[in-house]
Each structure stands twice: as C-alpha cells, then as structure tokens.
Short mmCIF file of C-alpha atoms in Angstrom, two decimals:
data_model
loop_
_atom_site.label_atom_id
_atom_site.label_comp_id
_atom_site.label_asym_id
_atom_site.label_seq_id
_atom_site.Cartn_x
_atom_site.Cartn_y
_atom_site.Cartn_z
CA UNK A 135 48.80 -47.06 -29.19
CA UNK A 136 50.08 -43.71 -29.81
CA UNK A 137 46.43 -42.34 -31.45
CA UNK A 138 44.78 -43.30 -28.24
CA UNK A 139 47.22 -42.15 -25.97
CA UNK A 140 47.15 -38.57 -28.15
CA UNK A 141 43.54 -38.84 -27.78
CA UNK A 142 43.07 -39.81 -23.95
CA UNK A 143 45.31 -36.76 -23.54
CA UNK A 144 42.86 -34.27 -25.78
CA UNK A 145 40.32 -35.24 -23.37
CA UNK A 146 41.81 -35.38 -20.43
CA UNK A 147 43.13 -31.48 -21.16
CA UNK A 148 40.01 -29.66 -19.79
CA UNK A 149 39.90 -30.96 -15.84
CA UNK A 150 43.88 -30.06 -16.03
CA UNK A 151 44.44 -26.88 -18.37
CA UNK A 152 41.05 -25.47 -19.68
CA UNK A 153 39.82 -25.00 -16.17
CA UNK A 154 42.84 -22.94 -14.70
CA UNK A 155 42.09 -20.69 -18.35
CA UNK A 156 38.81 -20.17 -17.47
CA UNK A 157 39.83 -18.85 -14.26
CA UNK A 158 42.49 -16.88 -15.59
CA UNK A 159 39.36 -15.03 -17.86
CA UNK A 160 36.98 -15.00 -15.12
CA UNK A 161 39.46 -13.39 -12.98
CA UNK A 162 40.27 -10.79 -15.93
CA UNK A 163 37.05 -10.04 -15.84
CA UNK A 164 36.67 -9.38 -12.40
CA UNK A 165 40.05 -6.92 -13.44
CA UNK A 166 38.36 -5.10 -15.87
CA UNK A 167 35.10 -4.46 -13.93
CA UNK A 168 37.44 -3.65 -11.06
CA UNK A 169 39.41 -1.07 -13.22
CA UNK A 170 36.28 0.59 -14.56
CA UNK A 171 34.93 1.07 -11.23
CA UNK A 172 38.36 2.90 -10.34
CA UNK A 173 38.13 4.77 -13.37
CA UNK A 174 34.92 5.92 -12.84
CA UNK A 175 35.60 6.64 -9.04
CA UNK A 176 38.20 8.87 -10.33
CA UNK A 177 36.29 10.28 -12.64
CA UNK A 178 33.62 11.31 -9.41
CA UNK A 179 36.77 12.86 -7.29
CA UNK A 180 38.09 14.91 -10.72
CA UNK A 181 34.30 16.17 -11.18
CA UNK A 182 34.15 16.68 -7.74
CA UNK A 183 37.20 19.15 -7.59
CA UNK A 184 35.82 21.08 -11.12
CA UNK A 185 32.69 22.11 -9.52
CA UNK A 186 34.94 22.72 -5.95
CA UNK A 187 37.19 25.23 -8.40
CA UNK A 188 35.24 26.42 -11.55
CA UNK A 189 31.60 26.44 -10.28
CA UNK A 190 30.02 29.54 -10.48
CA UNK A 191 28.67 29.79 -6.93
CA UNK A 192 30.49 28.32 -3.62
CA UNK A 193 29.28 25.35 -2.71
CA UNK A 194 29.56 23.22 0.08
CA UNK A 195 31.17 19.91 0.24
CA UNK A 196 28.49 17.99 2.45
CA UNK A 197 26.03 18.78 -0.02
CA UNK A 198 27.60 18.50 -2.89
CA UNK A 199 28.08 14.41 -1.59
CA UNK A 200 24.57 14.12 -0.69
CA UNK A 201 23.34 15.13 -3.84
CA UNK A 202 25.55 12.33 -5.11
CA UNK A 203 24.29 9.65 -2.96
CA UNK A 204 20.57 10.63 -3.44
CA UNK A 205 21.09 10.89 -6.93
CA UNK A 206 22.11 7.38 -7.00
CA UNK A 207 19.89 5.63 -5.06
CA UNK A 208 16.87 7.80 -6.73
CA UNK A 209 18.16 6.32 -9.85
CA UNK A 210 17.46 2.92 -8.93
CA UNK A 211 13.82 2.89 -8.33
CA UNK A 212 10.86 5.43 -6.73
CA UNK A 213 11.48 3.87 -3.24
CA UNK A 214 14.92 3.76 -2.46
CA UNK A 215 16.37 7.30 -0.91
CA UNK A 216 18.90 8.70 0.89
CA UNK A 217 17.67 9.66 4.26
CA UNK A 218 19.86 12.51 5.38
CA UNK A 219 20.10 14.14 8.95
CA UNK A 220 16.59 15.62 8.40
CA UNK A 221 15.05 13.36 6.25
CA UNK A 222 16.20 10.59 8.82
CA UNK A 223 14.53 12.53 11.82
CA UNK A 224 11.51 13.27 10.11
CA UNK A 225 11.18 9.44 8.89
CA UNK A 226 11.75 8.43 12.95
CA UNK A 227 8.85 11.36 13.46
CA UNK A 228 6.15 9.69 11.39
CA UNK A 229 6.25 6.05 12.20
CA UNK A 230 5.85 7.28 15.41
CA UNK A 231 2.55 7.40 14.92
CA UNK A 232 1.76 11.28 14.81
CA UNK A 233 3.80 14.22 12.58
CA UNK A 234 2.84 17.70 11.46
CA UNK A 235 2.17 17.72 8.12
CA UNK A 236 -0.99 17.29 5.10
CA UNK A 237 -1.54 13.44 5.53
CA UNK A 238 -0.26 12.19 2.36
CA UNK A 239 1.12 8.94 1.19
CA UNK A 240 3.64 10.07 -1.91
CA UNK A 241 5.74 8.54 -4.34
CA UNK A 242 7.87 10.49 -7.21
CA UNK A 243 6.96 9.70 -10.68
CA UNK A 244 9.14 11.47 -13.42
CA UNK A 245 10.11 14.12 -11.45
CA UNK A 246 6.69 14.97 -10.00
CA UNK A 247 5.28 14.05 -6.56
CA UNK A 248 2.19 11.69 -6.86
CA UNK A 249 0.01 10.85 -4.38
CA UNK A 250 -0.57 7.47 -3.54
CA UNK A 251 -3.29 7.91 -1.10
CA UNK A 252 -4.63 10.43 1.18
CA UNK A 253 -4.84 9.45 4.48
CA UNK A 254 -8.43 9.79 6.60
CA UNK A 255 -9.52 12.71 7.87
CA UNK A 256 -6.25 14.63 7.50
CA UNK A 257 -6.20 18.28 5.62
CA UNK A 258 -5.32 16.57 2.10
CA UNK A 259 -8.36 14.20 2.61
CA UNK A 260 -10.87 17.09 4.08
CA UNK A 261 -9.67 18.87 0.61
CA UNK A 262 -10.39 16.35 -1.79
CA UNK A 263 -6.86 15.54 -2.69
CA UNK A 264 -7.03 12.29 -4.53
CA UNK A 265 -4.90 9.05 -4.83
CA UNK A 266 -3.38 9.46 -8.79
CA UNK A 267 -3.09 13.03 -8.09
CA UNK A 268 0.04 14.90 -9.44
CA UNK A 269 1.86 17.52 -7.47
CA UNK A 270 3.97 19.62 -9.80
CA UNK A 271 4.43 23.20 -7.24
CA UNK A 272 4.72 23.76 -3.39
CA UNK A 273 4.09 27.34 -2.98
CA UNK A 274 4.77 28.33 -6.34
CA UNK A 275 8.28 26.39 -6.34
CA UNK A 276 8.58 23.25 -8.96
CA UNK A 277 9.02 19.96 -7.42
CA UNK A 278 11.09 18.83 -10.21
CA UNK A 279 14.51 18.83 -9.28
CA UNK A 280 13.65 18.00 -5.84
CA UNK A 281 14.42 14.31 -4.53
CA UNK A 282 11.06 12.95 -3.05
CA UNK A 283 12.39 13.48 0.54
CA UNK A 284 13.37 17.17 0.01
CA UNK A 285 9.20 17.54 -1.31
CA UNK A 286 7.99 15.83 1.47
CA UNK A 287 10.23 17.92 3.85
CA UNK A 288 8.35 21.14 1.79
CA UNK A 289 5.25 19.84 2.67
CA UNK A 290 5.43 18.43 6.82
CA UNK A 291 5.97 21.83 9.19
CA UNK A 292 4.69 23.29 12.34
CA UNK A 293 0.97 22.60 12.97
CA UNK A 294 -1.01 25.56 11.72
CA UNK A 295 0.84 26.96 8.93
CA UNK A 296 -0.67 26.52 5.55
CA UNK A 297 0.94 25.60 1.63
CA UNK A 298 0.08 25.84 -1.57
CA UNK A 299 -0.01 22.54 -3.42
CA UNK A 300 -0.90 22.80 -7.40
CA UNK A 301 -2.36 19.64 -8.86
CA UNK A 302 -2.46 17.86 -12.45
CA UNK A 303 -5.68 15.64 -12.38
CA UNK A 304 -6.03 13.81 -15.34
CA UNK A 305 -9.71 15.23 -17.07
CA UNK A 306 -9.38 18.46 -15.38
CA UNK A 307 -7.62 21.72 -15.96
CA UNK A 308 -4.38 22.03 -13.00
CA UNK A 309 -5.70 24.11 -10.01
CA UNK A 310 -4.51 25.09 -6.62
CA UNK A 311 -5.40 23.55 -2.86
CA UNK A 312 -4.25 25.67 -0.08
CA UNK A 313 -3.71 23.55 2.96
CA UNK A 314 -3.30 24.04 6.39
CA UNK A 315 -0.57 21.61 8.23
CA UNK A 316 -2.00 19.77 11.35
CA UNK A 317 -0.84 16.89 13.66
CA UNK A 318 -1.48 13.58 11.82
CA UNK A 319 -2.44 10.83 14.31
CA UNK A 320 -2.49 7.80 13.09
CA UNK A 321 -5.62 6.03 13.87
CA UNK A 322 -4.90 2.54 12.39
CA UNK A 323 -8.85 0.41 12.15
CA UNK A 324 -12.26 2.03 12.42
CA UNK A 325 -15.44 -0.27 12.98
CA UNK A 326 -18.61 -0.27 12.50
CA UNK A 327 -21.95 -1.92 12.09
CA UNK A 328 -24.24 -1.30 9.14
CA UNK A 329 -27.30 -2.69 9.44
CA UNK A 330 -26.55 -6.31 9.60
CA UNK A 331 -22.70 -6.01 8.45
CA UNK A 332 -19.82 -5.40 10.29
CA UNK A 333 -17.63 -3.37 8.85
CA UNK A 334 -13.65 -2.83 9.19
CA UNK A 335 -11.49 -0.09 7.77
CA UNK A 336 -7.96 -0.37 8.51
CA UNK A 337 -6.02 2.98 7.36
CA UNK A 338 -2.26 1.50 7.21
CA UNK A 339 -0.95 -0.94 9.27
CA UNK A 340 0.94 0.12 12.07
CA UNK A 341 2.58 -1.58 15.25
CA UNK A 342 -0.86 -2.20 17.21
CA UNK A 343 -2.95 -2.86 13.72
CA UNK A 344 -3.68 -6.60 14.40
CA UNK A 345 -4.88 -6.31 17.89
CA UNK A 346 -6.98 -3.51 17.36
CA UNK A 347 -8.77 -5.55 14.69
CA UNK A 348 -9.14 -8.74 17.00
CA UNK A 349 -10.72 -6.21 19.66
CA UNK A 350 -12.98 -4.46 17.37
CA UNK A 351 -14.11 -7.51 15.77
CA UNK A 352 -14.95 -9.38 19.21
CA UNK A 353 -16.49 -6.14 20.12
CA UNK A 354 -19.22 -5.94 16.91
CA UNK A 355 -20.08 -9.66 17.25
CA UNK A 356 -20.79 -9.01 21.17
CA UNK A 357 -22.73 -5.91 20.51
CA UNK A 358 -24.48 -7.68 17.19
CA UNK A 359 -25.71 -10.28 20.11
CA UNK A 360 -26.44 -8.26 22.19
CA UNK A 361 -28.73 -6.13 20.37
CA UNK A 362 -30.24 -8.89 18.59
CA UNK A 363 -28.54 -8.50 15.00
CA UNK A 364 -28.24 -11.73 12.67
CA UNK A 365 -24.56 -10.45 11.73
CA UNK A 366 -24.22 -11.53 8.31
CA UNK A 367 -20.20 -11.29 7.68
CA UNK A 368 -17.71 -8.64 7.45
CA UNK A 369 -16.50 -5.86 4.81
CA UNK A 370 -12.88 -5.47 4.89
CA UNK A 371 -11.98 -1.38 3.97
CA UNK A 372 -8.53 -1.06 2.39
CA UNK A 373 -9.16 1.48 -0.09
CA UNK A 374 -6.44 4.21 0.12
CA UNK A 375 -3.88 2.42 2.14
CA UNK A 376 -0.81 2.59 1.68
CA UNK A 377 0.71 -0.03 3.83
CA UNK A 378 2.66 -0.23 6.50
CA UNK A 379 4.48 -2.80 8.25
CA UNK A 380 4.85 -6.18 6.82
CA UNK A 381 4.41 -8.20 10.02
CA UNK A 382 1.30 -6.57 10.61
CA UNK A 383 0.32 -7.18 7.00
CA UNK A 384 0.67 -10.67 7.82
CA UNK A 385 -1.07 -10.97 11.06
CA UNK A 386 -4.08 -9.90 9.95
CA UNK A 387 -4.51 -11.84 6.86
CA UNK A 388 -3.33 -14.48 9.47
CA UNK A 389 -6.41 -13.60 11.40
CA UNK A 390 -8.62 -14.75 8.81
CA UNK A 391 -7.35 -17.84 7.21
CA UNK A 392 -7.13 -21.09 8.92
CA UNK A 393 -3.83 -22.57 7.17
CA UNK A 394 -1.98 -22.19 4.31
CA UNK A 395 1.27 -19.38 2.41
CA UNK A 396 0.12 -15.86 3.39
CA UNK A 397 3.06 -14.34 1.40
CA UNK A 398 6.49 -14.84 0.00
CA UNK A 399 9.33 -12.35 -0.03
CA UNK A 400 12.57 -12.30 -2.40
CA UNK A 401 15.41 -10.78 -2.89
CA UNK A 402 18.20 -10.73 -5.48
CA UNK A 403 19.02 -14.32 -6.79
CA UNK A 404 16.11 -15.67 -4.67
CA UNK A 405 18.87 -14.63 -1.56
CA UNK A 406 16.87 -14.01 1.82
CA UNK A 407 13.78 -15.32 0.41
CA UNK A 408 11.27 -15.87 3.23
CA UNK A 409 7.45 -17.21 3.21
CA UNK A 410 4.89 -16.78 6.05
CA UNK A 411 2.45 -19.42 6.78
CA UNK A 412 -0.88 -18.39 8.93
CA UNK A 413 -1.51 -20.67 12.12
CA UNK A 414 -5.36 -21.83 12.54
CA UNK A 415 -7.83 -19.52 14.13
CA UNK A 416 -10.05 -17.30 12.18
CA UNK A 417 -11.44 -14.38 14.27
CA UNK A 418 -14.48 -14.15 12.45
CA UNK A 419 -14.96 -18.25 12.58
CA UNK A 420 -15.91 -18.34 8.17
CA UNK A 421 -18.32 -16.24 7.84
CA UNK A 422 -18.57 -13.79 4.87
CA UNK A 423 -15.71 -11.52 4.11
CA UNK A 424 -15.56 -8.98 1.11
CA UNK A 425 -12.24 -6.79 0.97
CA UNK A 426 -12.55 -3.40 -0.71
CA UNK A 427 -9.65 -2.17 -2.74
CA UNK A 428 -8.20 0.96 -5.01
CA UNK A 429 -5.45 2.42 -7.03
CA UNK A 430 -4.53 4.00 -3.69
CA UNK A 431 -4.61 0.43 -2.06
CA UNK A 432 -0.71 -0.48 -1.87
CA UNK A 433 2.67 -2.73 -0.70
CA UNK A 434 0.50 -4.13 3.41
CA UNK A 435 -2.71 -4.18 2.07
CA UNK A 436 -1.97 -5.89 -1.11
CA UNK A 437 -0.19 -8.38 0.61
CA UNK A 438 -3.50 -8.71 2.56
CA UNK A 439 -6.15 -8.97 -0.35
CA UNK A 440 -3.77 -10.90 -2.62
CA UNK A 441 -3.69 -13.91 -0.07
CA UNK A 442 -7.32 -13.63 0.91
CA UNK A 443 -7.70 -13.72 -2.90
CA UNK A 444 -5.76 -16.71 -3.54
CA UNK A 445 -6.92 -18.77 -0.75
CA UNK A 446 -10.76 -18.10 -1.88
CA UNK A 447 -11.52 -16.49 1.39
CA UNK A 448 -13.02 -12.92 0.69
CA UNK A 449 -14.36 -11.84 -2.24
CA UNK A 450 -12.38 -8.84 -3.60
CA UNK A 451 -14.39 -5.90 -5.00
CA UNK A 452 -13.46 -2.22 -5.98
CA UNK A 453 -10.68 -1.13 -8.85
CA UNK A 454 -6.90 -2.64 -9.43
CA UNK A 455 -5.05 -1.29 -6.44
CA UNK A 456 -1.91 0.67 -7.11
CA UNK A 457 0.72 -2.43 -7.47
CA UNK A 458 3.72 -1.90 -4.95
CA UNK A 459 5.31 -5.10 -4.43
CA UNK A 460 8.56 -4.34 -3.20
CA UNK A 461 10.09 -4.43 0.36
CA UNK A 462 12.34 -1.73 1.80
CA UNK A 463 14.95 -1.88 4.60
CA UNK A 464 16.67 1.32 6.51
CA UNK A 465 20.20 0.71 6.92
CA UNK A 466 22.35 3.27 8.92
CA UNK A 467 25.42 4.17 7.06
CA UNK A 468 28.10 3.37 9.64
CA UNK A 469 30.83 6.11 9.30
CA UNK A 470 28.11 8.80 8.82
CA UNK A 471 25.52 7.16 11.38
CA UNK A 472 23.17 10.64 11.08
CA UNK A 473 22.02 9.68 7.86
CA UNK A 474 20.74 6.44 6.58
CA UNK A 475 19.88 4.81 3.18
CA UNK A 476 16.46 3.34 2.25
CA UNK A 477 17.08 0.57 -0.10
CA UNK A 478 14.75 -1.85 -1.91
CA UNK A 479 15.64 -5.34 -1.09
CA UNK A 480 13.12 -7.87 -1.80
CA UNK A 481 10.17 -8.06 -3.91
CA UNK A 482 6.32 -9.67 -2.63
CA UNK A 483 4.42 -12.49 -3.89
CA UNK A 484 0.97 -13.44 -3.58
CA UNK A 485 0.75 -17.41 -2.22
CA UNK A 486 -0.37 -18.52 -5.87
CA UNK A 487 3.33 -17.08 -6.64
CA UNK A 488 2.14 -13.99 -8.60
CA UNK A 489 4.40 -10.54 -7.85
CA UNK A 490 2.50 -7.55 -7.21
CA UNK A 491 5.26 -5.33 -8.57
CA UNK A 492 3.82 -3.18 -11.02
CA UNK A 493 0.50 -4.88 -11.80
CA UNK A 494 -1.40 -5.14 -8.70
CA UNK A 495 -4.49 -6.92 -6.77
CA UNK A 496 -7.39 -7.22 -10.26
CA UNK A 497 -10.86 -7.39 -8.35
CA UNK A 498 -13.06 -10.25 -8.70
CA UNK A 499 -16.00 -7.75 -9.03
CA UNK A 500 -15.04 -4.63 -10.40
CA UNK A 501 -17.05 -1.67 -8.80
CA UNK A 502 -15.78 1.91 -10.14
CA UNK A 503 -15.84 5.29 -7.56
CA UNK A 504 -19.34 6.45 -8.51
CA UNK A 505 -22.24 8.58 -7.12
CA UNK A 506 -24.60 7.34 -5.80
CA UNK A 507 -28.36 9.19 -5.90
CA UNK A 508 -31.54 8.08 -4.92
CA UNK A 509 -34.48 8.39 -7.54
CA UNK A 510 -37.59 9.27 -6.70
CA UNK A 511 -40.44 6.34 -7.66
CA UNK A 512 -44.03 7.05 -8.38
CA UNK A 513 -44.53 3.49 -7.42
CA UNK A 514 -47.76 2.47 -5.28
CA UNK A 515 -48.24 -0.32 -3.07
CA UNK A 516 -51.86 -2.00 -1.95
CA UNK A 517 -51.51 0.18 1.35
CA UNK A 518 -51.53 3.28 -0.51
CA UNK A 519 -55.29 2.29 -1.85
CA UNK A 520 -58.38 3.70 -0.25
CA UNK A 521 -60.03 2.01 2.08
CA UNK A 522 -57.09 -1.04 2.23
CA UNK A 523 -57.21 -3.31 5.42
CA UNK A 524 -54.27 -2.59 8.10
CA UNK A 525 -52.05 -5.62 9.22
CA UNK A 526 -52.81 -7.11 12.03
CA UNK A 527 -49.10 -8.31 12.23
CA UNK A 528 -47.71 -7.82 15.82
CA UNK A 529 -44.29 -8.27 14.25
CA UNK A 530 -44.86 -4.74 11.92
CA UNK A 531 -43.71 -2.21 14.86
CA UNK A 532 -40.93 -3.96 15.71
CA UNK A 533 -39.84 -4.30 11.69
CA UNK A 534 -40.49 -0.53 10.97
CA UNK A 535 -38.06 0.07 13.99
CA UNK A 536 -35.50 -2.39 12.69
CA UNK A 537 -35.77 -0.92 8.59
CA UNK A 538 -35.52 2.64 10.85
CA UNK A 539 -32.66 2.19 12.44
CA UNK A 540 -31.12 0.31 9.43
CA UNK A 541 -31.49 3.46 7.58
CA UNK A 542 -29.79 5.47 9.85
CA UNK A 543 -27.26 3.10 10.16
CA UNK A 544 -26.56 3.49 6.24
CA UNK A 545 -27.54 7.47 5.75
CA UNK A 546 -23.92 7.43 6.82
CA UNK A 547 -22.34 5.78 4.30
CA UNK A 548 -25.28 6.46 1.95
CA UNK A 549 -22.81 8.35 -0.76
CA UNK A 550 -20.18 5.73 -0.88
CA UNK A 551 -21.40 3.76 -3.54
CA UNK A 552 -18.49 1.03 -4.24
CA UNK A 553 -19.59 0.27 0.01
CA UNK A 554 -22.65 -0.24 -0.61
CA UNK A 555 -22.45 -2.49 -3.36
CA UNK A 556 -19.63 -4.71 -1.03
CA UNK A 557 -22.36 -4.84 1.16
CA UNK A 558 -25.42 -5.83 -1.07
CA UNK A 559 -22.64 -8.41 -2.37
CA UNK A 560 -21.68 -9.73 1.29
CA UNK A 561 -25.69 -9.70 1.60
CA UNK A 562 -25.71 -12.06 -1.36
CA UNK A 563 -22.74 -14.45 0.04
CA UNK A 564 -24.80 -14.68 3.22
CA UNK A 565 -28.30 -15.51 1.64
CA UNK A 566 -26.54 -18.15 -0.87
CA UNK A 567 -24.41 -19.73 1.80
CA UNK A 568 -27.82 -20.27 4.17
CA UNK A 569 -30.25 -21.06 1.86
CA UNK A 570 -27.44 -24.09 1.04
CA UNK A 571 -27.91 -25.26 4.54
#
C-alpha cells in the first residue's frame, strides 16, 4: 500500500509541482530576454552620448535618431523604411497619382538602387532604362550609404531639371543616362484593338484601375461590333508593373473569374491571415485571355497572373516576373506623427497556396524580349505568273481592305515581339476552342 501510494504521488507531481517550474523557467526567460533588451537599450543611449561628445563633427540629435530607426527597419528586409517628414510627404505626393520625378519603380539591393520597372512613357522609359537595371551614382554621388528613400528623394525634383543616373547592366560596360525630371501622371490601363484582339495594358493598379478596365473592355467589344470584327479574346499587358494596391489587384482578377480563392494573405504565425474569393461575372463572358508577364512584373500584378494561372483561366506567356510577395502597411508613429514607418506585415499566396516571395509567376509559355525583323522572301505565288486568270471573287476588295487595315493595326506594335507571339497564341486558343464546337 505504501509502493502505490509513493507511486500515485510520482505521477500525480507534474499537474501540481512541475507545472508551476515550468512557469518559473518560462518566466526567467522572459527575464533574461527582458534584461538583454535593457542592456542593449543602454548600450544605444551610451553610444548615443559618445558620438554626442567625441564625434568629430557636430551632429544633430534628430538625425542622429533617424538614422537609427531607418537603419533598423532597412535591416529587416528591402521594403520596410522609415518614412521621415520628407520621405512621408513625398510618399502622400505619388500615390496621388502625379509627382515630379524619372518614373521609376525601385528597390535597394546590397546597397545599390535597382530598378524594378520603368514606368510608360516617363523620362526613364523614353531613355531605355530597364527593369534589372542597377543604379550605383546620382550625379556623380554613390548611392551606397544612402537608405532607398534618401535615393529616391535624389532622384524626384522640380519638373525640368535634369540628373545624372550611372547604370550597371549586366553584359554591358556601366554608362551614364542624363535625365530630365517631368510630372509623372499616372495613367493606370491603355486599350486597344489589334486586328481581331483586344488588347489591355494596365501600368500599376491604382484607385480607379478596375473600372477603367470594365469601361475599356465594354468599349472594344462595342466598337469590335460595331465595325464588324469577330473579336477573338483578350491579351492581358502586365509586363513592367510594379503593383499597386491590393484591392484593386483583386478586383480585376475578380473581373475575370467566375468563382473561386483569388488570393491569400498572411502574416506572422498565420495572425491576420485573410483570403479573397471573386463573385460571378466575367467581363469578357470566357473568351480567350493570355496575360503577359516580366522580371519587372511584381507584388498587384502577380497576385493577378498567379490566380488566373491557378484557376486555368489565361494562359500566361513572357519571362518569370520579379517575385514580390509581401504586403506592406504605413503606420504613423504616434508621438512623432510627421514621420511614419513602412513595415512588411503579411506575405501573398497564389489560390493553389504557392508564395510568390522570392520565386515568382513561371510562364506557361516562355517567350524571351527579342527583336523582331521581317525577312524578305523570294517566294512566288500563281498570281505572280504571266498571263494568270484574276479572281472573280466579290469578297477580294473587301479582304485586301480588312488584311490593310490589320496591318496598320499591328505596324504599331510590329517590334514587340513577346506581343505578338501572345497574340498568334490567343489566335491559336480561339481557332482550337471553335473548331471544338
């Protein structure tokens, strides 16, 4: 009787005396990481008051904090920043909708400024600045050192001025671009009609993205009636964007599925995860859709060609697009509310559950940024023979007129080859899909 007592109590011990120790060493932890914060705190202030007295050069106090603040939040990944009084204004100015500046998208990579994507018809685009490219000097001055928000200050100013930007391109030997700043309007979808394609190219996504896009779409398939043009399907631009707002983002993959996940967001521990479902109603009503991507498609639009991906609704074409999957919120610091601190908070993922983070949208068809030239053929054809009969087809004015005006429709885009190919590939989708019928 006394063993089992004895051992009833061994086993008993845990739910009344190894819990309360655990606690006592969880709490010691919390002490420890506590008292090393402190430490280090103090450490901060005693630093603080060595460069205050010893430093060789007066210096101020406010930035001297700043520098602190940006240094930390630079150290935690290429998108969270300190926005300081300038910074802040400057970030208010541009999603606005119209700044002075080049009419870059840039992120820092070790130290450098890189471009994500030049924006259409700005001064960096008109230059032939590229997405990938590498700034390393603003007038002569390094960029290193500088926090990405102090570069991008360098490089926005009063419409009319010019800088010097020197860029590494990988393949070539570093050379200079002197730019002149302008107002950058943001102009969010262009449309068009090519031949028998309607074609879309949103440039970031903005406040009034989604309703532009319903408009401009109603508006080619009214004119495609009108003027008597078997619109095939659509070609989706996204090539250089850089994103935008996430609700937007949403909306307009939203406006061409019919049901289903769109996109999920997370955040630390799976806290304030979120997904978005689309509602039914496909502007377009099925038909063919091929979305064109790039290393200098990011975050918004990869959202957007990741779901239309997943759900088998476009066909994705062009190169791996640059692979931002992260989610950023401005939060205004409350004791200091002229300043503000971009943080990273959540992370995407495609509806299949895939995060974009660092590896990006991979085309179904891969189509490389190539030249396109037109090669001159010796070939001949039974009109070209003496003495060959003429049609009698009533139908051949009215053709040559059509193939005419298709060819002026596509002498604009003539040089873009990875468009072209999206639309001899939509052309394909369309003549499959019918011949099924």
């Amino acid at each position: 009787m006394r063993y089992l007592l004895i051992f009833t109590l061994l086993f008993t011990l845990p739910a009344t005396f190894f819990a309360p120790v655990q606690n006592i060493y969880v709490q010691n932890a919390y002490a420890q990481s506590d008292k090393d914060t402190a430490r280090l705190l103090d450490a901060f202030g005693e630093a603080f008051e060595l460069i205050k007295r010893d430093y060789v050069n007066e210096v101020d106090d406010k930035e001297l904090i700043e520098a602190a603040i940006a240094g930390m939040l630079s150290s935690l990944d290429p998108h969270s920043s300190y926005l300081n009084a300038e910074s802040l204004k400057d970030f208010k100015t541009s999603t606005s909708g119209q700044f002075g500046g080049l009419g870059m998208e840039v992120t820092q990579e070790q130290g450098f400024v890189k471009v994500i994507t030049p924006l259409d018809d700005t001064p960096a685009s008109r230059a032939g600045v590229l997405a990938g490219d590498i700034i390393t000097h603003l007038n002569g001055e390094s960029v290193q050192g500088l926090t990405l928000a102090e570069s991008v200050e360098m490089m926005r100013g009063k419409p009319g001025t010019k800088i010097t930007i020197s860029i590494f391109r990988e393949g070539i030997e570093p050379f200079e671009l002197t730019l002149k700043r302008e107002i950058i309007k943001l102009r969010s979808v262009r449309s068009d009609i090519i031949g028998d394609v309607g074609y879309i190219r949103i440039t970031n996504f903005s406040g009034n993205t989604t309703s532009e896009l319903t408009k401009q779409v109603r508006d080619m398939r009214r004119k495609a009636k009108n003027d008597d043009i078997n619109l095939l399907g659509f070609v989706l631009d996204l090539r250089n964007n850089p994103g935008g707002l996430l609700t937007q983002a949403i909306s307009v993959t939203d406006a061409f599925l019919e049901q289903g996940e769109i996109v999920s967001t997370r955040g630390r521990d799976n806290a304030n995860s979120s997904r978005a479902q689309a509602k039914r109603g496909d502007i377009t009503d099925g038909m063919p859709l091929v979305v064109l991507i790039n290393n200098g498609s990011a975050s918004a639009s990869e959202i957007v060609a990741g779901a239309l991906q997943d759900h088998k609704r476009a066909i994705i074409v062009g190169t791996q697009s640059f692979g931002k999957g992260s989610v950023q919120n401005i939060f205004g610091l409350r004791k200091y509310p002229e300043a503000a601190v971009k943080l990273t908070v959540q992370r995407y993922y495609t509806p299949s559950g895939i995060s974009i983070q660092g590896t990006g949208i991979k085309p179904d068809i891969e189509i490389p940024l190539a030249r396109l030239e037109t090669v001159e053929s010796n070939q001949r054809f039974e009109k070209d023979l003496k003495g060959a009969l003429d049609s009698k087809d009533e139908t051949d004015d009215k053709d040559n007129k059509d193939k005419d005006k298709d060819k002026d429709d596509n002498d604009r885009y003539k040089n873009d080859y990875q468009l072209q190919r999206s639309i001899d590939i939509l052309k394909g989708i369309a003549i499959y899909q019918t011949n099924r019928q």
